[in-house]
Short mmCIF file of C-alpha atoms in Angstrom, two decimals:
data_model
loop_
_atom_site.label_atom_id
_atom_site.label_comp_id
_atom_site.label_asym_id
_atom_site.label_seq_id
_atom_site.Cartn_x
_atom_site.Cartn_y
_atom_site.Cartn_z
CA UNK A 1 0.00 0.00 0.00
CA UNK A 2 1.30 3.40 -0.64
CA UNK A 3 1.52 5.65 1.61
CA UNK A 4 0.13 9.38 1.11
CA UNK A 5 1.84 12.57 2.82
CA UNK A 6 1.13 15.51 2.55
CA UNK A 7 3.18 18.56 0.78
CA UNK A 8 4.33 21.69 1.80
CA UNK A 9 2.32 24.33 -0.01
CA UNK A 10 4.36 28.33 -0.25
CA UNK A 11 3.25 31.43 -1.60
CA UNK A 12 4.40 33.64 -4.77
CA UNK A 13 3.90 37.13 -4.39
CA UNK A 14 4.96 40.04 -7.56
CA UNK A 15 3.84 42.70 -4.81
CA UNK A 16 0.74 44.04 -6.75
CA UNK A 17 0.57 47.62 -6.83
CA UNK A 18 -3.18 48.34 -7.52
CA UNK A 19 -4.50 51.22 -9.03
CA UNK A 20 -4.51 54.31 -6.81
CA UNK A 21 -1.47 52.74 -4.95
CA UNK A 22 2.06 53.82 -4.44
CA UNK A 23 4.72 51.09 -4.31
CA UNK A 24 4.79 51.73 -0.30
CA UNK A 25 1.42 50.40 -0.14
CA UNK A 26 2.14 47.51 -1.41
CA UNK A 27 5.39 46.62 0.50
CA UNK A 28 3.00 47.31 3.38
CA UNK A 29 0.74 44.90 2.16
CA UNK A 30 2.90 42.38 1.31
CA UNK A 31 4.47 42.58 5.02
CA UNK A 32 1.02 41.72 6.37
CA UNK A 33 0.43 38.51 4.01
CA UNK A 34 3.72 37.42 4.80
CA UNK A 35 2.83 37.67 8.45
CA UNK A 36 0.02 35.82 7.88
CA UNK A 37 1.61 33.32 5.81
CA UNK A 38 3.77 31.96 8.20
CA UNK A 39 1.05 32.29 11.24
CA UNK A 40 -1.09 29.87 8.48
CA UNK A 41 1.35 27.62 8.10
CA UNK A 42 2.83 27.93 4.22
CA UNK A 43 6.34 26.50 3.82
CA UNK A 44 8.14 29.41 2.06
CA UNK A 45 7.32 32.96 0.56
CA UNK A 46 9.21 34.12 -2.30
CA UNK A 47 8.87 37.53 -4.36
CA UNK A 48 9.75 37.95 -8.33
CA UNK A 49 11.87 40.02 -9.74
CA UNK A 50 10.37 42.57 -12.29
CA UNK A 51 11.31 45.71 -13.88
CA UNK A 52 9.54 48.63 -15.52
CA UNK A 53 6.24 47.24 -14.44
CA UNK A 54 4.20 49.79 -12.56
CA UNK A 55 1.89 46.95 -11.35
CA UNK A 56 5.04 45.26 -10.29
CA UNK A 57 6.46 46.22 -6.70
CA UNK A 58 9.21 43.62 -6.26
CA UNK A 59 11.96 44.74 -8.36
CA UNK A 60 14.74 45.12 -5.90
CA UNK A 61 14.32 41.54 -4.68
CA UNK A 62 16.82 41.20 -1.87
CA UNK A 63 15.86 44.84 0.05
CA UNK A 64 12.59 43.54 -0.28
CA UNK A 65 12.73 40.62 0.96
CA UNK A 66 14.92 41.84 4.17
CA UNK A 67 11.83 44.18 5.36
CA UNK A 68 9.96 40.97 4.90
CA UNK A 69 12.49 38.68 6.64
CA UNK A 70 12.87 41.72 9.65
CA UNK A 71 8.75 41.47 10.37
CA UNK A 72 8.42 37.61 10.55
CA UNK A 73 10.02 35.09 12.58
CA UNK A 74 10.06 31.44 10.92
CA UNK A 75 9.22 31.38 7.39
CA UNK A 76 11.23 30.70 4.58
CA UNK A 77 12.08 34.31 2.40
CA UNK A 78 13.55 33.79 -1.03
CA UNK A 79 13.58 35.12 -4.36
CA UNK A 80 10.81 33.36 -7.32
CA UNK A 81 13.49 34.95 -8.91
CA UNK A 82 16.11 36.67 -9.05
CA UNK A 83 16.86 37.47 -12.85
CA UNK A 84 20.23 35.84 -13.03
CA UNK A 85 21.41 37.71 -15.79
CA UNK A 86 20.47 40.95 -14.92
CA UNK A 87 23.41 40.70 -12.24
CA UNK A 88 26.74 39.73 -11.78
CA UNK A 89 26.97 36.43 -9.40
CA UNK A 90 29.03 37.98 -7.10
CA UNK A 91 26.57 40.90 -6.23
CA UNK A 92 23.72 37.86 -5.62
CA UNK A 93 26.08 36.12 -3.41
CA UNK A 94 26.87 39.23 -1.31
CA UNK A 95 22.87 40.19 -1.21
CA UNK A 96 21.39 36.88 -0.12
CA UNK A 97 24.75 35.82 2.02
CA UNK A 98 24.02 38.90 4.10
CA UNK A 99 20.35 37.87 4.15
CA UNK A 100 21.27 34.46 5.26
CA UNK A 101 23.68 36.44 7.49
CA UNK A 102 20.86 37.98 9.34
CA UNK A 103 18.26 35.35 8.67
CA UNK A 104 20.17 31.97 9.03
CA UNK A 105 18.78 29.03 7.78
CA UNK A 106 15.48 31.21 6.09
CA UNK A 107 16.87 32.35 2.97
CA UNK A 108 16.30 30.72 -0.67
CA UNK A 109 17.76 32.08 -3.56
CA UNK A 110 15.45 30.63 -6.64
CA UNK A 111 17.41 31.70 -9.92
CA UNK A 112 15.44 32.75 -13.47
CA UNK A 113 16.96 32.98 -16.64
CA UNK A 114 14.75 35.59 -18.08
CA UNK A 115 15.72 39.31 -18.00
CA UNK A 116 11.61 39.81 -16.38
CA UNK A 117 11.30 43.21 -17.90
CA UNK A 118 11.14 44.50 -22.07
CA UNK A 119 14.40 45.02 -24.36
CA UNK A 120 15.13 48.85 -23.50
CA UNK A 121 14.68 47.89 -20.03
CA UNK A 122 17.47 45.28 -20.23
CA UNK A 123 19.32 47.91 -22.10
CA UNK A 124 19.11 50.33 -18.81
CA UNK A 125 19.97 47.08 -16.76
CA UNK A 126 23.11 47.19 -18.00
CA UNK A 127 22.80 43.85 -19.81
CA UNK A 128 24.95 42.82 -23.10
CA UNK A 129 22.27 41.67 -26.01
CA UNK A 130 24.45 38.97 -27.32
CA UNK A 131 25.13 35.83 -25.60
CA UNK A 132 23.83 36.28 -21.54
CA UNK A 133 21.41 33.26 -21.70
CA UNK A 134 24.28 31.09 -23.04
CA UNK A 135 26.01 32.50 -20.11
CA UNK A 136 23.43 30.84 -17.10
CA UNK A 137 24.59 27.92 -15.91
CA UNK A 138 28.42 29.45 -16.04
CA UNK A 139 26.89 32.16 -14.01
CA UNK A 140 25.14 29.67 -11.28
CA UNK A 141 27.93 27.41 -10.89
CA UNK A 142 29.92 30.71 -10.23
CA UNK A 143 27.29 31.38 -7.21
CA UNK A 144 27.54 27.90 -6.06
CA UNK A 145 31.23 28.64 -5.76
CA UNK A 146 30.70 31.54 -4.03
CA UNK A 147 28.83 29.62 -1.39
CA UNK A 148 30.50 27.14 -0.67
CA UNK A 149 33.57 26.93 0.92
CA UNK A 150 36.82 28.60 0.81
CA UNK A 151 39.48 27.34 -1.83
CA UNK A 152 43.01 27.61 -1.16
CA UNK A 153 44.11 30.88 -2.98
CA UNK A 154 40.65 31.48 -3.77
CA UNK A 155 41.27 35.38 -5.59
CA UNK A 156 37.72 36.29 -5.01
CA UNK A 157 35.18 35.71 -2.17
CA UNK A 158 31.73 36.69 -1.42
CA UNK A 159 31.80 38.40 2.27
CA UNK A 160 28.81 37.64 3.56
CA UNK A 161 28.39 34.56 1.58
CA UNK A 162 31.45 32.35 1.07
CA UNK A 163 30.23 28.86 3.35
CA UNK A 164 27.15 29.85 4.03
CA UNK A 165 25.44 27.13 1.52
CA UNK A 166 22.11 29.22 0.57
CA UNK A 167 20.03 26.88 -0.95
CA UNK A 168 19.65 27.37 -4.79
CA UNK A 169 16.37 26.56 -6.76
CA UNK A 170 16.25 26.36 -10.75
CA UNK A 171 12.82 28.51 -12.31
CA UNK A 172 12.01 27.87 -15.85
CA UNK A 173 8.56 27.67 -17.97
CA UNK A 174 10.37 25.53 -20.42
CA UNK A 175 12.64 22.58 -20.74
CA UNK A 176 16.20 24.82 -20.44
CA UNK A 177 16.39 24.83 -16.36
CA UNK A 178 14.96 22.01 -16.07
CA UNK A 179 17.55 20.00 -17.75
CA UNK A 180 19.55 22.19 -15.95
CA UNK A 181 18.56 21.94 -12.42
CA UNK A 182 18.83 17.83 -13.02
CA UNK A 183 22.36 18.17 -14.41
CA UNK A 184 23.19 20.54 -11.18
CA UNK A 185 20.91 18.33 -8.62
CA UNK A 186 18.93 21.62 -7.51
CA UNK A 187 15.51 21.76 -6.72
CA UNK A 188 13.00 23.11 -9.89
CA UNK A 189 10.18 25.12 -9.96
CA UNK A 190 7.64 25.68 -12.87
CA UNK A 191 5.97 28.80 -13.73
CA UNK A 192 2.58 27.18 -14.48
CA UNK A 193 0.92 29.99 -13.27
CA UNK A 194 1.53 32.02 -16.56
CA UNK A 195 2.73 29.65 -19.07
CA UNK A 196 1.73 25.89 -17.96
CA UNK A 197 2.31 24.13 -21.77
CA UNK A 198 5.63 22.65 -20.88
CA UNK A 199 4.75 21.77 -17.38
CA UNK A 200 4.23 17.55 -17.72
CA UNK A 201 7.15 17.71 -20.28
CA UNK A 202 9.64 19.37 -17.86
CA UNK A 203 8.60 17.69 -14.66
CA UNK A 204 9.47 14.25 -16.64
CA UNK A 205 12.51 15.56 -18.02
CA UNK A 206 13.98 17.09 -14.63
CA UNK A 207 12.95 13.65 -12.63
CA UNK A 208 14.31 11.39 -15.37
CA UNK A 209 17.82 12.91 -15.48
CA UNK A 210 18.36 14.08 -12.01
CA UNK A 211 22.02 13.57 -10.65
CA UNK A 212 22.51 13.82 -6.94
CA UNK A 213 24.25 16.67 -5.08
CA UNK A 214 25.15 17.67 -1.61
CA UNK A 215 22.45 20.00 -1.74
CA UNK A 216 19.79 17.58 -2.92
CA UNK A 217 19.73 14.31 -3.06
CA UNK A 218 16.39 13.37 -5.07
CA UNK A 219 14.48 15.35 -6.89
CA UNK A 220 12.82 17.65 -5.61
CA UNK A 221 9.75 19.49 -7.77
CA UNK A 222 7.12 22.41 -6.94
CA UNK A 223 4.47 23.73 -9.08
CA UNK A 224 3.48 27.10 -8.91
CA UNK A 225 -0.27 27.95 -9.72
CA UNK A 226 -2.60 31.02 -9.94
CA UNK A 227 -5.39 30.75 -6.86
CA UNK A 228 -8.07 32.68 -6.35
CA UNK A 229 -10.56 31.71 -3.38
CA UNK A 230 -13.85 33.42 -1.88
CA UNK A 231 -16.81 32.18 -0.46
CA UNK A 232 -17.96 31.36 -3.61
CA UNK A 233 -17.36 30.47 -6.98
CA UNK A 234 -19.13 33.55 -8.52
CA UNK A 235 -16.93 35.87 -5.94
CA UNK A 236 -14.00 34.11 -7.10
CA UNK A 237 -14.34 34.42 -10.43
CA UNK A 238 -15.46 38.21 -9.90
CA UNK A 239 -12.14 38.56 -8.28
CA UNK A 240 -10.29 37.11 -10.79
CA UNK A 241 -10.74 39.25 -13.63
CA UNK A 242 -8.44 41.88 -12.52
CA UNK A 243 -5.30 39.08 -13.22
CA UNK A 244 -7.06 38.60 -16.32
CA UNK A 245 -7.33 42.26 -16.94
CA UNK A 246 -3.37 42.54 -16.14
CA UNK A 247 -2.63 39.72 -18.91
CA UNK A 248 -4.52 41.42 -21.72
CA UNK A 249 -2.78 44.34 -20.44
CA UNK A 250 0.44 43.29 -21.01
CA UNK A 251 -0.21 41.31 -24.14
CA UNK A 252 -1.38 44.85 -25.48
CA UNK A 253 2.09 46.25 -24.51
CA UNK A 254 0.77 48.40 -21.74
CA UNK A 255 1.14 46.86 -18.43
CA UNK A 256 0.16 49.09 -15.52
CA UNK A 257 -1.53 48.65 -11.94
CA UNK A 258 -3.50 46.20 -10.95
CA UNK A 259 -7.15 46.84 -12.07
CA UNK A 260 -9.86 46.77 -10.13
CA UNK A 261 -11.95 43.80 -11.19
CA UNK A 262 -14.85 44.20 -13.20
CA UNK A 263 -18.83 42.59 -13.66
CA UNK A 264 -18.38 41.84 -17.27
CA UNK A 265 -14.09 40.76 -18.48
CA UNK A 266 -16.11 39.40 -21.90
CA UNK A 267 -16.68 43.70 -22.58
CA UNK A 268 -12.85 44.30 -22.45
CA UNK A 269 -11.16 41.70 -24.87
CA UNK A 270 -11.27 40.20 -28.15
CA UNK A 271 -11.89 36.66 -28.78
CA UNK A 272 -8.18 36.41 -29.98
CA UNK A 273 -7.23 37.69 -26.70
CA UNK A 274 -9.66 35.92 -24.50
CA UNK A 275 -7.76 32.57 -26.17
CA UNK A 276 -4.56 33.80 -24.82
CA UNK A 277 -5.25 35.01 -21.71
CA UNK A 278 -7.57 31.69 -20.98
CA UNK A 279 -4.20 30.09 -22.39
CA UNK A 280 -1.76 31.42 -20.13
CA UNK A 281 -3.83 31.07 -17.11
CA UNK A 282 -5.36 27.61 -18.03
CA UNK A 283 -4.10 26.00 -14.62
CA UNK A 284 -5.45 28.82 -12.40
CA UNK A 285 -7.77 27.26 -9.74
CA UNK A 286 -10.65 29.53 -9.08
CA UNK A 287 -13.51 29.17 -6.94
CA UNK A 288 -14.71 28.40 -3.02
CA UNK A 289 -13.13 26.44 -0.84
CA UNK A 290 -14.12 22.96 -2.01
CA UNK A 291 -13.42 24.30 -5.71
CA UNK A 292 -9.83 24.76 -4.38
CA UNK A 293 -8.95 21.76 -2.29
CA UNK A 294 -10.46 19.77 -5.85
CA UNK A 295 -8.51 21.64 -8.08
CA UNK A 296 -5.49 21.40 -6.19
CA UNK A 297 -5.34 18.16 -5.33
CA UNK A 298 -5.74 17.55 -9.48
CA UNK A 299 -2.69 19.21 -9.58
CA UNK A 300 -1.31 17.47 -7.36
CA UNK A 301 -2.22 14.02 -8.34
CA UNK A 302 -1.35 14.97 -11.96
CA UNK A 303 2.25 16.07 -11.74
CA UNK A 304 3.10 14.14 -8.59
CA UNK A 305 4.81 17.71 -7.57
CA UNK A 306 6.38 17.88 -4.16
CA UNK A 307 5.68 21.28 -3.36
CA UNK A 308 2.65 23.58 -4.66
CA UNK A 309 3.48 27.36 -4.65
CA UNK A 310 0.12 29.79 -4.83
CA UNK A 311 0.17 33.06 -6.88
CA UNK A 312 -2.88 35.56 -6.30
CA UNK A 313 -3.22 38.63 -7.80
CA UNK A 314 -6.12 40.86 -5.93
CA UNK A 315 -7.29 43.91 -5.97
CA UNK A 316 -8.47 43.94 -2.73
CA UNK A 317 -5.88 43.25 0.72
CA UNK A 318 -8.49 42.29 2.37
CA UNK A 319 -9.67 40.05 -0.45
CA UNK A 320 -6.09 38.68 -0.81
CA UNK A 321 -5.61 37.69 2.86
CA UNK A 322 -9.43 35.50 2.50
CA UNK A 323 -8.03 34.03 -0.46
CA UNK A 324 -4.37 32.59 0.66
CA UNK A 325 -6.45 31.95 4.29
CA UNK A 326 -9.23 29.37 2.26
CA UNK A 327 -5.95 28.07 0.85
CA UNK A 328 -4.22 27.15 3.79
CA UNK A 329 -7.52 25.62 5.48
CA UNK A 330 -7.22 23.14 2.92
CA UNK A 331 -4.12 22.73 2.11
CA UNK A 332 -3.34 19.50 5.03
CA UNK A 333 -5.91 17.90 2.97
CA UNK A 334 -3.82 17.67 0.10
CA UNK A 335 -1.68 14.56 -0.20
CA UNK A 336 0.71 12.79 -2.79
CA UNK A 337 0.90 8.94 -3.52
#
């Protein structure tokens, strides 16, 4: 007989800036979820790494996430992620070494390979046009090295960082880190939340090729997935529409705050970009309580993923703490095997 356990179940949070917010608002806000967050129970709470996104409060990851780390006690703080090659590895090690400095044994460092922002943007990043991506797993063996211990006439050390082993986590929405992350032995995580096509492929392809390391010995997996609860499936859905409203945005090439949501989404988008958006957000589970604890233990049973890690983006605070607070009353309920 197989046995079922349960899994550990984290939150993803961009910092939404709403409209008629400021930036401080939303650090505010994201304080208070995080506070609640670990009183509920969730595993880990990680923040993305955008730029030029007005929506989008989360840009300078690591200062972020120490005002997070400062107001909370137990839960684990990383980056879902940092933009690899917008930096240089050795600024990374320094930022989340003096995190895990201050914050021992709380810190993860989850590593993308995207630049999360437009071309012009990358431009004012500071980033060369030719070559970075080829440039990624150079660049997070580098970091590895910069955590790990001292070499004998090592020329260059990360201080705070060098031996402090943060843990490292692979994010991809295609097969690249996944391959990657199984060639490294580092935990994955898929972005099914915005672009779920590759999600079965790269589970299979991580699992099947997985190589050992000190920091991981099996594989280990997490899918991350748009939620939105309320009391009911209508109010969910209701709620919903402002992520929906931020897609179309941003497929039209103006992102901008979080909109309010809205009675009617079918009055605001063609039917070309109603396919897309209901494309990218395919996976999101939407609805009341027993709508979630269904639809994410689907999920669960269909990837066999060993972590789940919840996205919501709404409007409302008060709407957003009901929502991640249905999730975590059901979350013990959900079990692999």
């Amino acid at each position: 007989m197989t046995e079922k356990t349960t899994v550990p179940v984290s939150v993803l949070d961009l910092s939404p800036i709403p409209q008629g917010a400021k930036p401080r608002d939303a650090f505010h806000a994201s304080l208070d979820l995080a506070q609640h967050a670990e009183k509920w129970g969730y595993q880990r709470y990680w923040l993305a790494e955008h730029h030029n996104m007005t929506g989008i409060g989360s840009a300078a990851t690591s200062v972020l996430l120490g005002y997070l780390a400062a107001g909370t006690q137990s839960i684990h703080l990383g980056s879902g992620g940092v933009m690899l090659p917008n930096h240089a590895p050795l600024v990374i090690a320094e930022q989340f070494g003096t995190l895990e400095s201050l914050y021992p044994g709380r810190i993860d460092l989850g590593l993308g390979r995207a630049p999360g922002t437009d071309q012009r943007t990358m431009m004012a990043l500071r980033r060369h046009l030719s070559g970075e991506v080829d440039n990624f797993p150079r660049d997070v063996q580098e970091l590895q090295h910069y955590f790990g211990e001292v070499q004998a006439g090592q020329p260059v050390q990360a201080v705070p960082g060098q031996g402090l082993h943060v843990p490292i986590w692979l994010l991809g929405s295609s097969l690249y880190s996944a391959q990657l992350a199984a060639q490294l032995g580092l935990p994955f995580a898929f972005a099914s939340h915005f672009a779920p096509e590759m999600l079965f492929q790269a589970f299979n392809l991580y699992r099947d090729n997985f190589k050992p390391s000190e920091q991981c010995q099996r594989p280990h997996a997490m899918v991350c997935v748009n939620v939105v609860a309320a009391d009911s499936d209508a109010d969910a859905r209701f709620l919903f529409t402002s992520m929906q409203q931020q897609f179309i945005n941003l497929r039209r090439g103006s992102p901008g705050p979080l909109p309010a949501p809205v009675d009617n989404i079918h009055a605001l988008w063609t039917a070309g970009e109603q396919y897309g958006v209901d494309q990218a957000l395919r996976m999101s589970v939407i609805g009341n309580e027993a709508t979630v604890r269904n639809g994410l233990q689907t999920l669960l049973s269909e990837t066999g993923a060993d972590e789940i890690m919840v996205n919501g983006q709404i409007f409302d605070h008060q709407a957003r703490l009901h929502s991640f607070e249905i999730v975590a009353g059901v979350k013990g309920d959900l079990v692999k095997g």
